[in-house]
Amino acid sequence: IDKPAGLVVHPGAGHATGTLVNALLHHCGDSLSGIGGVKRPGIVHRLDKDTSGLLVVAKTDAAHQGLSAQFADHGRTGPLEREYSALVWGAPSHLKGTVDANLGRSTHNRQKIAVFRPGGRNAITHWQVRERFLEPGPQPKGAPAIAALLTCRLETGRTHQIRVHMAHLGHGLIGDSMYSKPMRSGQMPDAAARDCL
């Protein structure tokens, strides 16, 4: 399923209706895999509410078991790789790299995920710069980018992993109000800023 941003995947606190699972149950009825339970039938993995992208849903228990095993393997021994595009503030100084930082529930805000050293669960994100965006108009050589488009490949699949890892890298996702610090006023043209937020 091509999940749009803003759609909650399954019912939870504050989202009893209007979720992807509600739509799937309406469309598929009892034909979804029951492995996910009553609240998550057919759901093999999740995407954050504000994340758009491909979401895999299983219609049979056999498909659910096979797909879940591939997602749990994170491409280590099998063919499945998860890759996401991320538009971030600024640009990393290198063209590619890896964030290897354990993640866990924040002790200060239970709705947020935080980097833990030591502790937390292993989390690894490989990233690569695809494009850097400079201020409009002529720029001197070596001018800092105001934003960059990255490809992020997950070796693990933790809640908010890309959002937290990119913020930890110092390049939070544009439009992410939970982990990303917006750029200073005037650093991005008004029209572009409206489109990004």
Short mmCIF file of N, CA and C in Angstrom, two decimals, residues 13-197:
data_model
loop_
_atom_site.label_atom_id
_atom_site.label_comp_id
_atom_site.label_asym_id
_atom_site.label_seq_id
_atom_site.Cartn_x
_atom_site.Cartn_y
_atom_site.Cartn_z
N ALA A 13 -4.14 4.82 21.09
CA ALA A 13 -4.60 5.93 21.92
C ALA A 13 -4.85 7.17 21.06
N GLY A 14 -6.07 7.66 21.09
CA GLY A 14 -6.43 8.86 20.32
C GLY A 14 -6.76 8.61 18.86
N HIS A 15 -6.64 7.37 18.41
CA HIS A 15 -6.90 7.05 17.01
C HIS A 15 -7.68 5.74 16.89
N ALA A 16 -8.91 5.74 17.38
CA ALA A 16 -9.73 4.51 17.32
C ALA A 16 -10.27 4.27 15.91
N THR A 17 -10.47 5.33 15.16
CA THR A 17 -11.02 5.22 13.81
C THR A 17 -10.16 6.02 12.83
N GLY A 18 -10.45 5.86 11.55
CA GLY A 18 -9.75 6.63 10.53
C GLY A 18 -8.34 6.15 10.27
N THR A 19 -8.03 4.91 10.65
CA THR A 19 -6.69 4.38 10.44
C THR A 19 -6.64 3.52 9.18
N LEU A 20 -5.44 3.17 8.78
CA LEU A 20 -5.26 2.28 7.64
C LEU A 20 -5.92 0.93 7.91
N VAL A 21 -5.77 0.41 9.13
CA VAL A 21 -6.39 -0.87 9.47
C VAL A 21 -7.92 -0.79 9.33
N ASN A 22 -8.53 0.31 9.76
CA ASN A 22 -9.97 0.47 9.59
C ASN A 22 -10.35 0.37 8.12
N ALA A 23 -9.58 1.03 7.26
CA ALA A 23 -9.85 0.99 5.82
C ALA A 23 -9.65 -0.41 5.26
N LEU A 24 -8.59 -1.09 5.70
CA LEU A 24 -8.33 -2.46 5.23
C LEU A 24 -9.46 -3.40 5.63
N LEU A 25 -9.92 -3.30 6.86
CA LEU A 25 -11.02 -4.16 7.32
C LEU A 25 -12.29 -3.90 6.53
N HIS A 26 -12.54 -2.65 6.21
CA HIS A 26 -13.72 -2.30 5.41
C HIS A 26 -13.59 -2.90 4.01
N HIS A 27 -12.40 -2.81 3.44
CA HIS A 27 -12.18 -3.25 2.06
C HIS A 27 -12.03 -4.78 1.96
N CYS A 28 -11.28 -5.38 2.89
CA CYS A 28 -10.94 -6.81 2.79
C CYS A 28 -11.77 -7.71 3.69
N GLY A 29 -12.45 -7.15 4.66
CA GLY A 29 -13.24 -7.97 5.58
C GLY A 29 -12.37 -8.93 6.35
N ASP A 30 -12.77 -10.20 6.37
CA ASP A 30 -12.05 -11.21 7.13
C ASP A 30 -10.91 -11.86 6.36
N SER A 31 -10.58 -11.35 5.17
CA SER A 31 -9.56 -12.02 4.36
C SER A 31 -8.13 -11.64 4.73
N LEU A 32 -7.94 -10.75 5.73
CA LEU A 32 -6.58 -10.37 6.15
C LEU A 32 -6.01 -11.40 7.10
N SER A 33 -4.70 -11.49 7.15
CA SER A 33 -4.02 -12.37 8.10
C SER A 33 -4.42 -11.98 9.52
N GLY A 34 -4.65 -12.97 10.36
CA GLY A 34 -5.03 -12.72 11.74
C GLY A 34 -3.86 -12.67 12.70
N ILE A 35 -2.64 -12.82 12.19
CA ILE A 35 -1.46 -12.88 13.05
C ILE A 35 -1.27 -11.59 13.84
N GLY A 36 -1.58 -10.47 13.27
CA GLY A 36 -1.39 -9.19 13.97
C GLY A 36 -2.39 -8.93 15.06
N GLY A 37 -3.37 -9.80 15.21
CA GLY A 37 -4.38 -9.61 16.25
C GLY A 37 -5.51 -8.74 15.75
N VAL A 38 -6.47 -8.48 16.63
CA VAL A 38 -7.68 -7.73 16.26
C VAL A 38 -7.36 -6.31 15.82
N LYS A 39 -6.39 -5.65 16.48
CA LYS A 39 -6.08 -4.26 16.16
C LYS A 39 -5.09 -4.10 15.01
N ARG A 40 -4.36 -5.18 14.65
CA ARG A 40 -3.35 -5.06 13.60
C ARG A 40 -3.41 -6.20 12.60
N PRO A 41 -4.58 -6.56 12.11
CA PRO A 41 -4.65 -7.67 11.15
C PRO A 41 -3.87 -7.36 9.87
N GLY A 42 -3.00 -8.29 9.50
CA GLY A 42 -2.25 -8.14 8.25
C GLY A 42 -1.06 -7.20 8.31
N ILE A 43 -0.91 -6.44 9.38
CA ILE A 43 0.16 -5.44 9.45
C ILE A 43 1.49 -6.13 9.73
N VAL A 44 2.41 -6.05 8.78
CA VAL A 44 3.72 -6.69 8.88
C VAL A 44 4.72 -5.74 9.53
N HIS A 45 4.63 -4.46 9.22
CA HIS A 45 5.51 -3.43 9.79
C HIS A 45 4.72 -2.13 9.80
N ARG A 46 5.28 -1.08 10.41
CA ARG A 46 4.56 0.19 10.49
C ARG A 46 5.41 1.32 9.92
N LEU A 47 4.74 2.40 9.57
CA LEU A 47 5.39 3.65 9.25
C LEU A 47 4.79 4.70 10.17
N ASP A 48 5.59 5.68 10.57
CA ASP A 48 5.08 6.76 11.41
C ASP A 48 3.92 7.45 10.71
N LYS A 49 3.05 8.04 11.50
CA LYS A 49 1.87 8.74 10.96
C LYS A 49 2.27 9.74 9.86
N ASP A 50 3.30 10.52 10.11
CA ASP A 50 3.68 11.58 9.16
C ASP A 50 4.65 11.12 8.07
N THR A 51 4.89 9.81 7.99
CA THR A 51 5.78 9.26 6.96
C THR A 51 4.95 8.68 5.82
N SER A 52 5.34 9.00 4.60
CA SER A 52 4.68 8.38 3.45
C SER A 52 5.61 7.30 2.92
N GLY A 53 5.02 6.29 2.28
CA GLY A 53 5.86 5.25 1.70
C GLY A 53 5.13 3.94 1.54
N LEU A 54 5.86 2.96 1.05
CA LEU A 54 5.31 1.64 0.79
C LEU A 54 5.14 0.89 2.10
N LEU A 55 3.95 0.36 2.31
CA LEU A 55 3.64 -0.41 3.51
C LEU A 55 3.17 -1.79 3.06
N VAL A 56 3.76 -2.84 3.64
CA VAL A 56 3.42 -4.21 3.26
C VAL A 56 2.35 -4.74 4.21
N VAL A 57 1.28 -5.29 3.64
CA VAL A 57 0.18 -5.87 4.41
C VAL A 57 -0.05 -7.29 3.89
N ALA A 58 -0.21 -8.24 4.81
CA ALA A 58 -0.38 -9.65 4.43
C ALA A 58 -1.85 -10.05 4.47
N LYS A 59 -2.29 -10.74 3.43
CA LYS A 59 -3.66 -11.24 3.40
C LYS A 59 -3.77 -12.65 3.96
N THR A 60 -2.65 -13.39 3.99
CA THR A 60 -2.71 -14.76 4.53
C THR A 60 -1.70 -14.89 5.67
N ASP A 61 -1.94 -15.87 6.55
CA ASP A 61 -1.01 -16.10 7.65
C ASP A 61 0.35 -16.54 7.14
N ALA A 62 0.39 -17.36 6.09
CA ALA A 62 1.66 -17.82 5.53
C ALA A 62 2.47 -16.64 4.99
N ALA A 63 1.81 -15.73 4.28
CA ALA A 63 2.48 -14.54 3.76
C ALA A 63 2.98 -13.68 4.92
N HIS A 64 2.16 -13.54 5.95
CA HIS A 64 2.53 -12.72 7.11
C HIS A 64 3.78 -13.27 7.78
N GLN A 65 3.83 -14.59 7.99
CA GLN A 65 4.99 -15.21 8.63
C GLN A 65 6.25 -15.02 7.79
N GLY A 66 6.14 -15.24 6.49
CA GLY A 66 7.30 -15.08 5.60
C GLY A 66 7.79 -13.65 5.53
N LEU A 67 6.86 -12.71 5.38
CA LEU A 67 7.24 -11.30 5.31
C LEU A 67 7.81 -10.81 6.63
N SER A 68 7.20 -11.23 7.74
CA SER A 68 7.70 -10.82 9.06
C SER A 68 9.12 -11.30 9.27
N ALA A 69 9.43 -12.51 8.82
CA ALA A 69 10.79 -13.05 8.95
C ALA A 69 11.77 -12.21 8.14
N GLN A 70 11.38 -11.78 6.94
CA GLN A 70 12.26 -10.95 6.12
C GLN A 70 12.50 -9.59 6.77
N PHE A 71 11.43 -8.98 7.31
CA PHE A 71 11.59 -7.68 7.97
C PHE A 71 12.45 -7.81 9.21
N ALA A 72 12.28 -8.90 9.97
CA ALA A 72 13.08 -9.11 11.18
C ALA A 72 14.55 -9.31 10.84
N ASP A 73 14.84 -9.86 9.68
CA ASP A 73 16.21 -10.11 9.23
C ASP A 73 16.90 -8.81 8.79
N HIS A 74 16.14 -7.80 8.41
CA HIS A 74 16.65 -6.48 7.99
C HIS A 74 17.65 -6.56 6.84
N GLY A 75 17.47 -7.56 5.94
CA GLY A 75 18.35 -7.66 4.78
C GLY A 75 19.72 -8.24 5.06
N ARG A 76 19.94 -8.75 6.28
CA ARG A 76 21.26 -9.31 6.61
C ARG A 76 21.55 -10.57 5.78
N THR A 77 20.55 -11.46 5.67
CA THR A 77 20.77 -12.71 4.94
C THR A 77 19.78 -12.89 3.79
N GLY A 78 18.78 -12.05 3.71
CA GLY A 78 17.75 -12.18 2.69
C GLY A 78 17.73 -11.00 1.73
N PRO A 79 16.77 -11.00 0.81
CA PRO A 79 16.75 -10.00 -0.24
C PRO A 79 16.09 -8.66 0.15
N LEU A 80 15.43 -8.60 1.31
CA LEU A 80 14.68 -7.40 1.65
C LEU A 80 15.59 -6.28 2.14
N GLU A 81 15.49 -5.11 1.54
CA GLU A 81 16.17 -3.90 2.02
C GLU A 81 15.14 -2.80 2.12
N ARG A 82 15.24 -2.02 3.18
CA ARG A 82 14.32 -0.87 3.34
C ARG A 82 15.11 0.40 3.15
N GLU A 83 14.66 1.21 2.21
CA GLU A 83 15.35 2.43 1.87
C GLU A 83 14.34 3.57 1.83
N TYR A 84 14.71 4.70 2.41
CA TYR A 84 13.81 5.85 2.49
C TYR A 84 14.53 7.09 2.00
N SER A 85 13.77 8.04 1.49
CA SER A 85 14.30 9.35 1.13
C SER A 85 14.00 10.30 2.27
N ALA A 86 14.97 11.12 2.62
CA ALA A 86 14.81 12.06 3.73
C ALA A 86 15.33 13.42 3.31
N LEU A 87 14.52 14.44 3.47
CA LEU A 87 14.92 15.82 3.20
C LEU A 87 15.29 16.45 4.54
N VAL A 88 16.57 16.83 4.68
CA VAL A 88 17.07 17.30 5.97
C VAL A 88 17.56 18.74 5.89
N TRP A 89 17.60 19.38 7.07
CA TRP A 89 18.17 20.72 7.18
C TRP A 89 19.68 20.62 7.05
N GLY A 90 20.27 21.53 6.30
CA GLY A 90 21.71 21.52 6.12
C GLY A 90 22.14 20.31 5.32
N ALA A 91 23.44 19.99 5.37
CA ALA A 91 23.95 18.82 4.65
C ALA A 91 25.15 18.27 5.41
N PRO A 92 25.22 16.96 5.55
CA PRO A 92 26.40 16.37 6.19
C PRO A 92 27.67 16.74 5.44
N SER A 93 28.79 16.77 6.15
CA SER A 93 30.06 17.15 5.51
C SER A 93 30.60 16.04 4.62
N HIS A 94 30.21 14.79 4.86
CA HIS A 94 30.63 13.67 4.02
C HIS A 94 29.48 13.27 3.10
N LEU A 95 29.78 12.54 2.04
CA LEU A 95 28.75 12.11 1.10
C LEU A 95 27.95 10.91 1.59
N LYS A 96 28.54 10.12 2.49
CA LYS A 96 27.80 8.98 3.04
C LYS A 96 28.37 8.63 4.40
N GLY A 97 27.57 7.87 5.15
CA GLY A 97 28.02 7.48 6.48
C GLY A 97 27.01 6.56 7.14
N THR A 98 27.26 6.25 8.39
CA THR A 98 26.41 5.37 9.16
C THR A 98 26.19 5.97 10.55
N VAL A 99 24.96 5.94 11.01
CA VAL A 99 24.67 6.29 12.40
C VAL A 99 24.40 4.98 13.12
N ASP A 100 25.24 4.67 14.08
CA ASP A 100 25.11 3.46 14.90
C ASP A 100 24.91 3.95 16.32
N ALA A 101 23.66 4.19 16.70
CA ALA A 101 23.34 4.75 18.01
C ALA A 101 22.08 4.08 18.55
N ASN A 102 22.22 3.47 19.73
CA ASN A 102 21.09 2.77 20.35
C ASN A 102 19.95 3.72 20.64
N LEU A 103 18.72 3.21 20.50
CA LEU A 103 17.53 4.02 20.72
C LEU A 103 16.64 3.40 21.79
N GLY A 104 15.93 4.26 22.51
CA GLY A 104 14.98 3.80 23.51
C GLY A 104 14.01 4.91 23.84
N ARG A 105 12.99 4.58 24.60
CA ARG A 105 11.98 5.54 25.01
C ARG A 105 12.63 6.62 25.89
N SER A 106 12.39 7.88 25.59
CA SER A 106 12.97 8.98 26.35
C SER A 106 12.50 8.94 27.80
N THR A 107 13.40 9.22 28.72
CA THR A 107 13.03 9.27 30.14
C THR A 107 12.39 10.60 30.50
N HIS A 108 12.51 11.58 29.62
CA HIS A 108 11.94 12.91 29.87
C HIS A 108 10.58 13.11 29.21
N ASN A 109 10.35 12.43 28.10
CA ASN A 109 9.09 12.56 27.36
C ASN A 109 8.76 11.20 26.76
N ARG A 110 7.78 10.49 27.32
CA ARG A 110 7.47 9.13 26.92
C ARG A 110 6.97 9.03 25.47
N GLN A 111 6.62 10.15 24.84
CA GLN A 111 6.18 10.12 23.44
C GLN A 111 7.36 10.17 22.48
N LYS A 112 8.55 10.44 23.01
CA LYS A 112 9.73 10.57 22.15
C LYS A 112 10.69 9.41 22.34
N ILE A 113 11.51 9.21 21.33
CA ILE A 113 12.59 8.23 21.35
C ILE A 113 13.89 9.01 21.47
N ALA A 114 14.86 8.44 22.18
CA ALA A 114 16.13 9.13 22.39
C ALA A 114 17.30 8.18 22.15
N VAL A 115 18.47 8.77 21.92
CA VAL A 115 19.72 8.01 21.79
C VAL A 115 20.19 7.65 23.20
N PHE A 116 20.58 6.40 23.39
CA PHE A 116 21.06 5.92 24.68
C PHE A 116 22.48 5.39 24.56
N ARG A 117 23.36 5.78 25.49
CA ARG A 117 24.71 5.24 25.60
C ARG A 117 25.04 5.14 27.07
N PRO A 118 25.15 4.04 27.69
CA PRO A 118 24.77 2.73 27.19
C PRO A 118 23.26 2.55 27.32
N GLY A 119 22.78 1.41 26.90
CA GLY A 119 21.36 1.09 27.00
C GLY A 119 20.66 1.23 25.67
N GLY A 120 19.34 1.12 25.72
CA GLY A 120 18.55 1.19 24.51
C GLY A 120 18.71 -0.06 23.66
N ARG A 121 18.11 -0.01 22.48
CA ARG A 121 18.18 -1.13 21.54
C ARG A 121 19.04 -0.74 20.36
N ASN A 122 19.80 -1.70 19.86
CA ASN A 122 20.68 -1.47 18.72
C ASN A 122 19.90 -0.86 17.55
N ALA A 123 20.44 0.20 16.96
CA ALA A 123 19.80 0.86 15.82
C ALA A 123 20.88 1.38 14.88
N ILE A 124 20.78 1.01 13.60
CA ILE A 124 21.80 1.39 12.61
C ILE A 124 21.12 1.91 11.35
N THR A 125 21.52 3.11 10.93
CA THR A 125 21.01 3.73 9.70
C THR A 125 22.20 4.10 8.82
N HIS A 126 22.20 3.60 7.59
CA HIS A 126 23.21 3.98 6.60
C HIS A 126 22.60 5.09 5.74
N TRP A 127 23.33 6.17 5.52
CA TRP A 127 22.80 7.29 4.75
C TRP A 127 23.79 7.69 3.65
N GLN A 128 23.21 8.32 2.61
CA GLN A 128 24.02 8.83 1.50
C GLN A 128 23.36 10.09 0.96
N VAL A 129 24.16 11.10 0.71
CA VAL A 129 23.66 12.35 0.15
C VAL A 129 23.37 12.15 -1.33
N ARG A 130 22.14 12.45 -1.73
CA ARG A 130 21.78 12.39 -3.16
C ARG A 130 21.88 13.76 -3.81
N GLU A 131 21.50 14.80 -3.05
CA GLU A 131 21.53 16.15 -3.62
C GLU A 131 21.61 17.17 -2.49
N ARG A 132 22.37 18.25 -2.74
CA ARG A 132 22.47 19.36 -1.79
C ARG A 132 21.77 20.57 -2.40
N PHE A 133 21.10 21.34 -1.56
CA PHE A 133 20.36 22.51 -2.03
C PHE A 133 20.95 23.76 -1.40
N LEU A 134 21.35 24.72 -2.26
CA LEU A 134 21.93 25.98 -1.81
C LEU A 134 20.88 27.08 -1.85
N GLU A 135 21.22 28.20 -1.25
CA GLU A 135 20.37 29.39 -1.33
C GLU A 135 20.15 29.73 -2.80
N PRO A 136 18.98 30.29 -3.15
CA PRO A 136 18.78 30.72 -4.54
C PRO A 136 19.78 31.80 -4.93
N GLY A 137 20.10 31.84 -6.20
CA GLY A 137 21.01 32.86 -6.71
C GLY A 137 22.46 32.41 -6.67
N PRO A 138 23.35 33.26 -7.13
CA PRO A 138 24.77 32.91 -7.17
C PRO A 138 25.32 32.69 -5.75
N GLN A 139 26.11 31.64 -5.61
CA GLN A 139 26.71 31.32 -4.31
C GLN A 139 28.21 31.12 -4.49
N PRO A 140 28.99 31.52 -3.50
CA PRO A 140 30.44 31.27 -3.60
C PRO A 140 30.72 29.78 -3.51
N LYS A 141 31.84 29.36 -4.05
CA LYS A 141 32.23 27.95 -3.99
C LYS A 141 32.34 27.53 -2.53
N GLY A 142 31.79 26.39 -2.22
CA GLY A 142 31.84 25.88 -0.85
C GLY A 142 30.77 26.44 0.07
N ALA A 143 29.79 27.17 -0.50
CA ALA A 143 28.71 27.73 0.33
C ALA A 143 27.96 26.59 1.00
N PRO A 144 27.55 26.78 2.25
CA PRO A 144 26.85 25.71 2.95
C PRO A 144 25.45 25.47 2.35
N ALA A 145 25.05 24.23 2.34
CA ALA A 145 23.72 23.87 1.84
C ALA A 145 22.69 24.20 2.90
N ILE A 146 21.51 24.64 2.46
CA ILE A 146 20.42 24.88 3.41
C ILE A 146 19.62 23.60 3.64
N ALA A 147 19.73 22.66 2.70
CA ALA A 147 19.03 21.38 2.84
C ALA A 147 19.71 20.34 1.97
N ALA A 148 19.39 19.07 2.24
CA ALA A 148 19.95 17.99 1.43
C ALA A 148 18.93 16.86 1.36
N LEU A 149 18.96 16.16 0.24
CA LEU A 149 18.14 14.97 0.05
C LEU A 149 19.04 13.77 0.29
N LEU A 150 18.66 12.93 1.27
CA LEU A 150 19.45 11.76 1.63
C LEU A 150 18.68 10.49 1.31
N THR A 151 19.41 9.42 1.05
CA THR A 151 18.84 8.08 1.03
C THR A 151 19.26 7.43 2.34
N CYS A 152 18.28 6.88 3.07
CA CYS A 152 18.55 6.21 4.34
C CYS A 152 18.16 4.75 4.20
N ARG A 153 19.13 3.87 4.45
CA ARG A 153 18.88 2.43 4.42
C ARG A 153 18.97 1.90 5.84
N LEU A 154 17.91 1.22 6.26
CA LEU A 154 17.84 0.74 7.63
C LEU A 154 18.43 -0.66 7.77
N GLU A 155 19.28 -0.81 8.77
CA GLU A 155 19.78 -2.13 9.12
C GLU A 155 18.97 -2.69 10.30
N THR A 156 18.26 -1.80 10.98
CA THR A 156 17.34 -2.17 12.06
C THR A 156 16.05 -1.40 11.82
N GLY A 157 15.02 -1.68 12.56
CA GLY A 157 13.75 -1.00 12.35
C GLY A 157 13.15 -0.55 13.67
N ARG A 158 13.66 0.53 14.22
CA ARG A 158 13.18 1.04 15.50
C ARG A 158 12.20 2.19 15.29
N THR A 159 11.34 2.40 16.26
CA THR A 159 10.38 3.50 16.21
C THR A 159 11.13 4.83 16.05
N HIS A 160 10.71 5.63 15.07
CA HIS A 160 11.27 6.96 14.79
C HIS A 160 12.76 6.93 14.45
N GLN A 161 13.26 5.78 14.00
CA GLN A 161 14.71 5.61 13.82
C GLN A 161 15.34 6.67 12.92
N ILE A 162 14.81 6.89 11.73
CA ILE A 162 15.43 7.86 10.82
C ILE A 162 15.33 9.26 11.41
N ARG A 163 14.19 9.60 11.95
CA ARG A 163 14.00 10.94 12.51
C ARG A 163 15.00 11.23 13.62
N VAL A 164 15.18 10.27 14.54
CA VAL A 164 16.09 10.46 15.67
C VAL A 164 17.55 10.40 15.22
N HIS A 165 17.88 9.48 14.34
CA HIS A 165 19.27 9.37 13.87
C HIS A 165 19.69 10.60 13.08
N MET A 166 18.83 11.13 12.24
CA MET A 166 19.20 12.32 11.47
C MET A 166 19.35 13.54 12.39
N ALA A 167 18.46 13.66 13.38
CA ALA A 167 18.60 14.76 14.35
C ALA A 167 19.90 14.59 15.15
N HIS A 168 20.24 13.36 15.51
CA HIS A 168 21.47 13.06 16.23
C HIS A 168 22.69 13.43 15.38
N LEU A 169 22.57 13.26 14.08
CA LEU A 169 23.63 13.61 13.14
C LEU A 169 23.77 15.13 13.00
N GLY A 170 22.74 15.86 13.46
CA GLY A 170 22.74 17.32 13.35
C GLY A 170 22.02 17.83 12.13
N HIS A 171 21.26 16.95 11.47
CA HIS A 171 20.54 17.31 10.25
C HIS A 171 19.13 16.74 10.33
N GLY A 172 18.30 17.37 11.16
CA GLY A 172 16.94 16.90 11.36
C GLY A 172 16.10 16.99 10.10
N LEU A 173 15.06 16.16 10.05
CA LEU A 173 14.17 16.14 8.89
C LEU A 173 13.36 17.43 8.80
N ILE A 174 13.26 17.96 7.61
CA ILE A 174 12.43 19.15 7.37
C ILE A 174 10.97 18.75 7.58
N GLY A 175 10.26 19.53 8.37
CA GLY A 175 8.85 19.27 8.64
C GLY A 175 8.62 18.40 9.87
N ASP A 176 9.67 17.90 10.50
CA ASP A 176 9.53 17.07 11.70
C ASP A 176 9.58 17.98 12.93
N SER A 177 8.42 18.22 13.52
CA SER A 177 8.35 19.14 14.65
C SER A 177 8.78 18.49 15.96
N MET A 178 8.89 17.16 16.01
CA MET A 178 9.22 16.48 17.26
C MET A 178 10.72 16.45 17.54
N TYR A 179 11.54 16.19 16.52
CA TYR A 179 12.98 16.01 16.73
C TYR A 179 13.85 17.05 16.02
N SER A 180 13.32 17.72 15.03
CA SER A 180 14.11 18.61 14.20
C SER A 180 13.97 20.05 14.65
N LYS A 181 15.12 20.74 14.72
CA LYS A 181 15.09 22.16 15.02
C LYS A 181 14.98 22.90 13.69
N PRO A 182 13.96 23.75 13.53
CA PRO A 182 13.84 24.48 12.26
C PRO A 182 15.03 25.42 12.06
N MET A 183 15.30 25.71 10.81
CA MET A 183 16.39 26.63 10.51
C MET A 183 16.01 28.03 10.96
N ARG A 184 17.02 28.84 11.14
CA ARG A 184 16.77 30.22 11.56
C ARG A 184 15.95 30.94 10.50
N SER A 185 15.13 31.86 10.96
CA SER A 185 14.30 32.64 10.05
C SER A 185 15.18 33.32 9.01
N GLY A 186 14.74 33.27 7.78
CA GLY A 186 15.48 33.92 6.71
C GLY A 186 16.46 33.02 6.00
N GLN A 187 16.71 31.82 6.52
CA GLN A 187 17.65 30.93 5.85
C GLN A 187 17.03 30.21 4.68
N MET A 188 15.73 30.15 4.64
CA MET A 188 15.06 29.47 3.53
C MET A 188 14.03 30.43 2.95
N PRO A 189 13.92 30.52 1.63
CA PRO A 189 12.91 31.39 1.04
C PRO A 189 11.53 31.07 1.59
N ASP A 190 10.69 32.09 1.78
CA ASP A 190 9.37 31.92 2.39
C ASP A 190 8.54 30.85 1.69
N ALA A 191 8.52 30.86 0.34
CA ALA A 191 7.70 29.90 -0.40
C ALA A 191 8.18 28.48 -0.16
N ALA A 192 9.48 28.27 -0.12
CA ALA A 192 10.03 26.94 0.12
C ALA A 192 9.73 26.49 1.54
N ALA A 193 9.85 27.40 2.50
CA ALA A 193 9.58 27.05 3.88
C ALA A 193 8.12 26.62 4.05
N ARG A 194 7.20 27.33 3.38
CA ARG A 194 5.77 26.96 3.47
C ARG A 194 5.55 25.57 2.88
N ASP A 195 6.22 25.26 1.77
CA ASP A 195 6.06 23.95 1.15
C ASP A 195 6.61 22.82 2.00
N CYS A 196 7.64 23.10 2.80
CA CYS A 196 8.31 22.07 3.59
C CYS A 196 7.61 21.77 4.91
N LEU A 197 6.86 22.70 5.41
CA LEU A 197 6.26 22.51 6.74
C LEU A 197 4.79 22.21 6.67
#
